Amino acid sequence: MAPERLDSIVLGGGVEALVAATVLAQAGRQVSLLSPDSEEPLAFGHDDAIVDLAIVRELELAAHGLRLGAPPAHVALASGAPLILWPNAEATEAAIATHALRDADAWGAFRARLARAQAEAATGKASVTAWITSTDPRDGAGRDLVTLGAAPLAADLTETFETPALCGMLASRALEGIAASPFTPGTGSLLLRQSVSVPIAGSSTRSFVSGGSPALRRALLARLRVYNNAQPVFGAAVTGLLAERDAVQGANLADGTSLRAASVI
């Protein structure tokens, strides 16, 4: 490790840390990425990855091996028969129709509602006041995002669909990795998580990664290593942070090394 003072230290070896370190290095900062993990990406549990296409273009990740792919299909049993949510909307609607025609009819409206709520979240057009005071019943004014944000996830899904397996599939994706009950008010907004909304409602700005998060991590690491001013360190156990004048100024490592930097992320 370089003994000189760094501009930035980035803690962690996940996708977010690699993006941050790469952007800093691209801006000319002397940066060190400290990851407690080994260099080889390990996959635990569900391993899908969704990436912002602007990041793919800006960091030229395709030139470093990143390949985009279609969303994966998801399968459950409903009344003893398979229920498959395909990447293709029409195929999913047809699969749902074999279990419940009402749910198949509701699927298109559900996808459209998620897409509108996504757009409202992206633009900040989600005003409760504007929605309540509007004289035009067709006026969105953040209606979809507001109602999702107020409703319990379970109530939203069961009011929309009658097939328990379909509700369960959507709820499990929305709640994955989160210690929350689907009956908690406000959890309806979790349907806007990328793992749910991108494969269902579609997106022109995000895409699934072929090979999941390990493939995304490898491409980001290859990009980071292009820069001589970037130093990724794996197996680096951080034991504490250095603080001076109420500001973090560096990190202490288990091997006794101390690194200082103008910023620690």
C-alpha positions as a Markdown table, in Angstrom:
| # | Residue | x | y | z |
|---|---|---|---|---|
| 1 | Met | 0.0 | 0.0 | 0.0 |
| 2 | Ala | 1.2 | 3.5 | -0.8 |
| 3 | Pro | 2.3 | 5.4 | 2.3 |
| 4 | Glu | 1.5 | 8.8 | 0.9 |
| 5 | Arg | -1.8 | 10.5 | 1.8 |
| 6 | Leu | -4.6 | 9.5 | -0.5 |
| 7 | Asp | -7.4 | 11.7 | -1.8 |
| 8 | Ser | -10.1 | 9.1 | -1.1 |
| 9 | Ile | -10.5 | 5.8 | 0.6 |
| 10 | Val | -13.5 | 3.6 | -0.4 |
| 11 | Leu | -14.5 | 0.9 | 2.1 |
| 12 | Gly | -16.0 | -2.3 | 0.7 |
| 13 | Gly | -15.8 | -4.4 | -2.4 |
| 14 | Gly | -19.4 | -4.5 | -3.6 |
| 15 | Val | -20.8 | -2.9 | -6.7 |
| 16 | Glu | -21.5 | 0.4 | -5.1 |
| 17 | Ala | -17.9 | 0.7 | -3.7 |
| 18 | Leu | -16.4 | -0.2 | -7.1 |
| 19 | Val | -18.5 | 2.3 | -8.9 |
| 20 | Ala | -17.5 | 5.0 | -6.4 |
| 21 | Ala | -13.8 | 4.2 | -6.6 |
| 22 | Thr | -13.9 | 4.1 | -10.4 |
| 23 | Val | -15.7 | 7.4 | -10.7 |
| 24 | Leu | -13.2 | 9.0 | -8.3 |
| 25 | Ala | -10.2 | 7.5 | -10.2 |
| 26 | Gln | -11.7 | 8.7 | -13.5 |
| 27 | Ala | -11.8 | 12.2 | -12.0 |
| 28 | Gly | -8.1 | 12.1 | -11.2 |
| 29 | Arg | -8.3 | 11.3 | -7.5 |
| 30 | Gln | -5.7 | 9.1 | -5.8 |
| 31 | Val | -8.0 | 6.4 | -4.4 |
| 32 | Ser | -7.6 | 3.2 | -2.5 |
| 33 | Leu | -10.5 | 0.6 | -2.3 |
| 34 | Leu | -10.3 | -1.5 | 0.8 |
| 35 | Ser | -12.3 | -4.7 | 0.6 |
| 36 | Pro | -12.5 | -7.4 | 3.3 |
| 37 | Asp | -13.5 | -10.0 | 0.7 |
| 38 | Ser | -11.4 | -12.0 | -1.6 |
| 39 | Glu | -10.9 | -10.7 | -5.2 |
| 40 | Glu | -13.0 | -13.5 | -6.7 |
| 41 | Pro | -16.7 | -12.4 | -6.5 |
| 42 | Leu | -18.8 | -14.8 | -4.4 |
| 43 | Ala | -22.5 | -15.2 | -5.0 |
| 44 | Phe | -24.8 | -15.7 | -2.1 |
| 45 | Gly | -28.5 | -16.4 | -2.5 |
| 46 | His | -30.3 | -14.5 | -5.2 |
| 47 | Asp | -27.7 | -13.0 | -7.5 |
| 48 | Asp | -29.5 | -11.0 | -10.1 |
| 49 | Ala | -28.0 | -7.6 | -11.0 |
| 50 | Ile | -29.5 | -4.5 | -12.5 |
| 51 | Val | -27.4 | -1.7 | -13.8 |
| 52 | Asp | -28.0 | 1.8 | -14.8 |
| 53 | Leu | -27.3 | 2.1 | -18.6 |
| 54 | Ala | -25.8 | 5.6 | -18.0 |
| 55 | Ile | -23.1 | 4.0 | -15.8 |
| 56 | Val | -22.4 | 1.3 | -18.4 |
| 57 | Arg | -21.8 | 4.0 | -21.1 |
| 58 | Glu | -19.9 | 6.4 | -18.9 |
| 59 | Leu | -17.5 | 3.8 | -17.5 |
| 60 | Glu | -17.3 | 1.9 | -20.9 |
| 61 | Leu | -18.1 | -1.4 | -19.1 |
| 62 | Ala | -18.9 | -3.2 | -22.3 |
| 63 | Ala | -15.3 | -2.9 | -23.3 |
| 64 | His | -14.4 | -4.7 | -20.0 |
| 65 | Gly | -16.6 | -7.7 | -20.5 |
| 66 | Leu | -20.0 | -6.6 | -19.3 |
| 67 | Arg | -22.9 | -8.1 | -21.1 |
| 68 | Leu | -26.5 | -7.2 | -20.7 |
| 69 | Gly | -29.3 | -9.8 | -20.5 |
| 70 | Ala | -33.0 | -10.3 | -20.3 |
| 71 | Pro | -34.7 | -10.5 | -16.9 |
| 72 | Pro | -34.9 | -14.1 | -15.5 |
| 73 | Ala | -38.1 | -16.0 | -15.4 |
| 74 | His | -39.7 | -16.7 | -12.0 |
| 75 | Val | -41.6 | -19.9 | -11.3 |
| 76 | Ala | -44.0 | -20.9 | -8.5 |
| 77 | Leu | -46.7 | -23.6 | -8.1 |
| 78 | Ala | -50.3 | -22.5 | -8.1 |
| 79 | Ser | -52.9 | -25.2 | -7.4 |
| 80 | Gly | -50.3 | -27.8 | -8.4 |
| 81 | Ala | -49.5 | -26.3 | -11.8 |
| 82 | Pro | -46.5 | -24.0 | -12.6 |
| 83 | Leu | -47.0 | -20.3 | -12.8 |
| 84 | Ile | -44.2 | -18.6 | -14.7 |
| 85 | Leu | -43.4 | -14.8 | -14.8 |
| 86 | Trp | -41.5 | -14.6 | -18.1 |
| 87 | Pro | -39.4 | -11.6 | -19.2 |
| 88 | Asn | -41.9 | -11.1 | -22.1 |
| 89 | Ala | -45.1 | -9.4 | -20.9 |
| 90 | Glu | -47.4 | -11.2 | -23.3 |
| 91 | Ala | -46.0 | -14.6 | -22.3 |
| 92 | Thr | -46.5 | -13.7 | -18.6 |
| 93 | Glu | -50.1 | -12.6 | -19.2 |
| 94 | Ala | -50.8 | -15.9 | -21.1 |
| 95 | Ala | -49.2 | -17.9 | -18.2 |
| 96 | Ile | -51.4 | -16.1 | -15.7 |
| 97 | Ala | -54.5 | -16.6 | -17.8 |
| 98 | Thr | -54.1 | -20.4 | -17.4 |
| 99 | His | -54.8 | -19.8 | -13.7 |
| 100 | Ala | -57.1 | -16.8 | -13.5 |
| 101 | Leu | -58.5 | -14.8 | -16.4 |
| 102 | Arg | -59.2 | -11.9 | -14.1 |
| 103 | Asp | -55.6 | -11.7 | -13.0 |
| 104 | Ala | -54.5 | -11.8 | -16.7 |
| 105 | Asp | -56.8 | -8.9 | -17.4 |
| 106 | Ala | -55.3 | -7.0 | -14.4 |
| 107 | Trp | -51.7 | -7.7 | -15.3 |
| 108 | Gly | -51.4 | -5.0 | -18.0 |
| 109 | Ala | -52.9 | -2.3 | -15.8 |
| 110 | Phe | -50.6 | -3.4 | -12.9 |
| 111 | Arg | -47.6 | -3.0 | -15.2 |
| 112 | Ala | -48.7 | 0.4 | -16.4 |
| 113 | Arg | -49.3 | 1.6 | -12.8 |
| 114 | Leu | -45.8 | 0.5 | -11.8 |
| 115 | Ala | -44.3 | 2.3 | -14.9 |
| 116 | Arg | -46.2 | 5.5 | -14.0 |
| 117 | Ala | -45.1 | 5.4 | -10.4 |
| 118 | Gln | -41.5 | 4.8 | -11.5 |
| 119 | Ala | -41.7 | 7.9 | -13.7 |
| 120 | Glu | -43.3 | 9.9 | -10.9 |
| 121 | Ala | -40.5 | 8.8 | -8.5 |
| 122 | Ala | -37.8 | 9.7 | -11.1 |
| 123 | Thr | -39.2 | 13.2 | -11.8 |
| 124 | Gly | -40.4 | 14.0 | -8.2 |
| 125 | Lys | -43.9 | 14.5 | -9.5 |
| 126 | Ala | -45.6 | 13.0 | -6.5 |
| 127 | Ser | -47.6 | 15.7 | -4.7 |
| 128 | Val | -50.3 | 14.6 | -2.3 |
| 129 | Thr | -51.7 | 18.1 | -2.3 |
| 130 | Ala | -51.9 | 18.3 | -6.0 |
| 131 | Trp | -53.6 | 15.0 | -6.3 |
| 132 | Ile | -56.2 | 15.7 | -3.6 |
| 133 | Thr | -57.0 | 19.2 | -4.8 |
| 134 | Ser | -57.1 | 18.3 | -8.5 |
| 135 | Thr | -60.5 | 18.9 | -10.2 |
| 136 | Asp | -59.6 | 16.5 | -13.0 |
| 137 | Pro | -60.1 | 12.9 | -12.0 |
| 138 | Arg | -57.7 | 11.9 | -14.8 |
| 139 | Asp | -54.9 | 14.0 | -13.3 |
| 140 | Gly | -52.1 | 11.7 | -12.1 |
| 141 | Ala | -50.3 | 14.3 | -10.0 |
| 142 | Gly | -48.3 | 11.5 | -8.3 |
| 143 | Arg | -51.4 | 9.4 | -7.7 |
| 144 | Asp | -49.8 | 6.0 | -8.4 |
| 145 | Leu | -46.7 | 6.7 | -6.3 |
| 146 | Val | -48.7 | 8.2 | -3.5 |
| 147 | Thr | -51.1 | 5.3 | -3.3 |
| 148 | Leu | -48.3 | 2.7 | -3.4 |
| 149 | Gly | -46.5 | 4.6 | -0.7 |
| 150 | Ala | -49.5 | 4.5 | 1.6 |
| 151 | Ala | -50.7 | 1.0 | 1.1 |
| 152 | Pro | -49.5 | -2.2 | 2.8 |
| 153 | Leu | -48.0 | -4.5 | 0.2 |
| 154 | Ala | -50.3 | -7.4 | 0.9 |
| 155 | Ala | -53.4 | -5.2 | 0.6 |
| 156 | Asp | -52.3 | -3.8 | -2.7 |
| 157 | Leu | -51.5 | -7.2 | -4.2 |
| 158 | Thr | -54.6 | -9.0 | -3.0 |
| 159 | Glu | -56.9 | -6.2 | -4.2 |
| 160 | Thr | -55.3 | -6.5 | -7.6 |
| 161 | Phe | -54.9 | -10.3 | -8.0 |
| 162 | Glu | -56.9 | -13.3 | -6.8 |
| 163 | Thr | -54.1 | -16.0 | -7.3 |
| 164 | Pro | -52.3 | -16.4 | -4.0 |
| 165 | Ala | -49.1 | -17.7 | -5.7 |
| 166 | Leu | -48.9 | -14.6 | -7.9 |
| 167 | Cys | -49.3 | -12.3 | -4.9 |
| 168 | Gly | -46.6 | -14.3 | -3.1 |
| 169 | Met | -44.1 | -14.2 | -6.0 |
| 170 | Leu | -44.4 | -10.4 | -6.3 |
| 171 | Ala | -44.3 | -9.9 | -2.5 |
| 172 | Ser | -41.2 | -12.1 | -2.0 |
| 173 | Arg | -39.3 | -10.1 | -4.7 |
| 174 | Ala | -40.4 | -6.8 | -3.2 |
| 175 | Leu | -39.4 | -7.8 | 0.4 |
| 176 | Glu | -36.2 | -9.6 | -0.4 |
| 177 | Gly | -33.4 | -8.6 | 2.0 |
| 178 | Ile | -35.8 | -6.4 | 4.0 |
| 179 | Ala | -37.0 | -7.1 | 7.5 |
| 180 | Ala | -40.5 | -5.9 | 6.9 |
| 181 | Ser | -44.0 | -7.3 | 7.0 |
| 182 | Pro | -46.2 | -7.2 | 3.8 |
| 183 | Phe | -49.0 | -6.0 | 6.1 |
| 184 | Thr | -47.1 | -2.8 | 7.2 |
| 185 | Pro | -48.5 | 0.4 | 5.8 |
| 186 | Gly | -46.2 | 1.9 | 3.2 |
| 187 | Thr | -44.7 | -1.3 | 2.0 |
| 188 | Gly | -46.6 | -1.1 | -1.3 |
| 189 | Ser | -43.8 | 1.2 | -2.5 |
| 190 | Leu | -41.4 | -1.7 | -2.4 |
| 191 | Leu | -43.0 | -2.9 | -5.6 |
| 192 | Leu | -40.8 | -0.1 | -7.2 |
| 193 | Arg | -37.6 | -2.0 | -6.2 |
| 194 | Gln | -35.6 | -2.6 | -9.4 |
| 195 | Ser | -35.8 | -6.4 | -9.0 |
| 196 | Val | -39.6 | -6.1 | -9.3 |
| 197 | Ser | -40.3 | -3.1 | -11.5 |
| 198 | Val | -37.7 | -3.5 | -14.2 |
| 199 | Pro | -38.8 | -7.0 | -15.3 |
| 200 | Ile | -42.5 | -6.2 | -14.9 |
| 201 | Ala | -42.9 | -2.6 | -16.0 |
| 202 | Gly | -39.8 | -2.4 | -18.2 |
| 203 | Ser | -37.2 | 0.3 | -18.2 |
| 204 | Ser | -35.3 | 2.3 | -20.9 |
| 205 | Thr | -32.6 | 3.3 | -18.4 |
| 206 | Arg | -31.8 | 0.1 | -16.6 |
| 207 | Ser | -31.0 | -3.5 | -17.6 |
| 208 | Phe | -30.3 | -6.9 | -16.1 |
| 209 | Val | -26.7 | -8.1 | -16.3 |
| 210 | Ser | -25.8 | -11.4 | -17.9 |
| 211 | Gly | -24.0 | -13.4 | -15.2 |
| 212 | Gly | -25.5 | -11.3 | -12.3 |
| 213 | Ser | -23.5 | -9.3 | -9.7 |
| 214 | Pro | -20.3 | -11.3 | -10.0 |
| 215 | Ala | -20.1 | -10.4 | -13.7 |
| 216 | Leu | -20.9 | -6.7 | -12.9 |
| 217 | Arg | -18.2 | -6.7 | -10.2 |
| 218 | Arg | -15.6 | -8.2 | -12.5 |
| 219 | Ala | -16.2 | -5.6 | -15.2 |
| 220 | Leu | -16.1 | -2.8 | -12.7 |
| 221 | Leu | -12.8 | -4.1 | -11.2 |
| 222 | Ala | -11.3 | -4.4 | -14.7 |
| 223 | Arg | -12.3 | -0.8 | -15.4 |
| 224 | Leu | -10.9 | 0.4 | -12.0 |
| 225 | Arg | -7.5 | -1.2 | -12.8 |
| 226 | Val | -7.1 | 0.9 | -15.9 |
| 227 | Tyr | -6.2 | 3.8 | -13.7 |
| 228 | Asn | -2.7 | 4.1 | -12.2 |
| 229 | Asn | -4.1 | 6.3 | -9.5 |
| 230 | Ala | -6.4 | 3.6 | -8.2 |
| 231 | Gln | -5.4 | 0.8 | -5.8 |
| 232 | Pro | -7.8 | -2.0 | -5.0 |
| 233 | Val | -6.8 | -4.0 | -1.9 |
| 234 | Phe | -8.6 | -7.2 | -1.1 |
| 235 | Gly | -8.6 | -9.1 | 2.2 |
| 236 | Ala | -8.1 | -5.7 | 4.0 |
| 237 | Ala | -9.8 | -5.9 | 7.3 |
| 238 | Val | -10.6 | -2.4 | 8.6 |
| 239 | Thr | -10.5 | -2.3 | 12.4 |
| 240 | Gly | -11.4 | 1.4 | 12.9 |
| 241 | Leu | -11.6 | 4.8 | 11.5 |
| 242 | Leu | -9.2 | 7.7 | 12.1 |
| 243 | Ala | -11.0 | 10.8 | 13.2 |
| 244 | Glu | -9.7 | 14.3 | 13.7 |
| 245 | Arg | -11.6 | 17.5 | 14.5 |
| 246 | Asp | -14.9 | 15.6 | 14.2 |
| 247 | Ala | -14.1 | 14.4 | 10.7 |
| 248 | Val | -13.0 | 11.0 | 9.4 |
| 249 | Gln | -9.5 | 11.2 | 8.1 |
| 250 | Gly | -8.5 | 7.6 | 7.4 |
| 251 | Ala | -8.7 | 3.9 | 8.4 |
| 252 | Asn | -6.8 | 1.5 | 10.5 |
| 253 | Leu | -6.2 | -2.0 | 9.2 |
| 254 | Ala | -5.8 | -5.3 | 11.0 |
| 255 | Asp | -2.2 | -5.6 | 9.9 |
| 256 | Gly | -1.3 | -2.4 | 11.8 |
| 257 | Thr | -1.3 | -0.2 | 8.7 |
| 258 | Ser | -3.0 | 3.2 | 8.8 |
| 259 | Leu | -4.1 | 5.0 | 5.7 |
| 260 | Arg | -5.1 | 8.6 | 5.6 |
| 261 | Ala | -7.2 | 10.4 | 3.1 |
| 262 | Ala | -9.1 | 13.6 | 2.5 |
| 263 | Ser | -12.3 | 11.7 | 2.3 |
| 264 | Val | -13.5 | 8.2 | 3.4 |
| 265 | Ile | -16.5 | 6.7 | 1.7 |
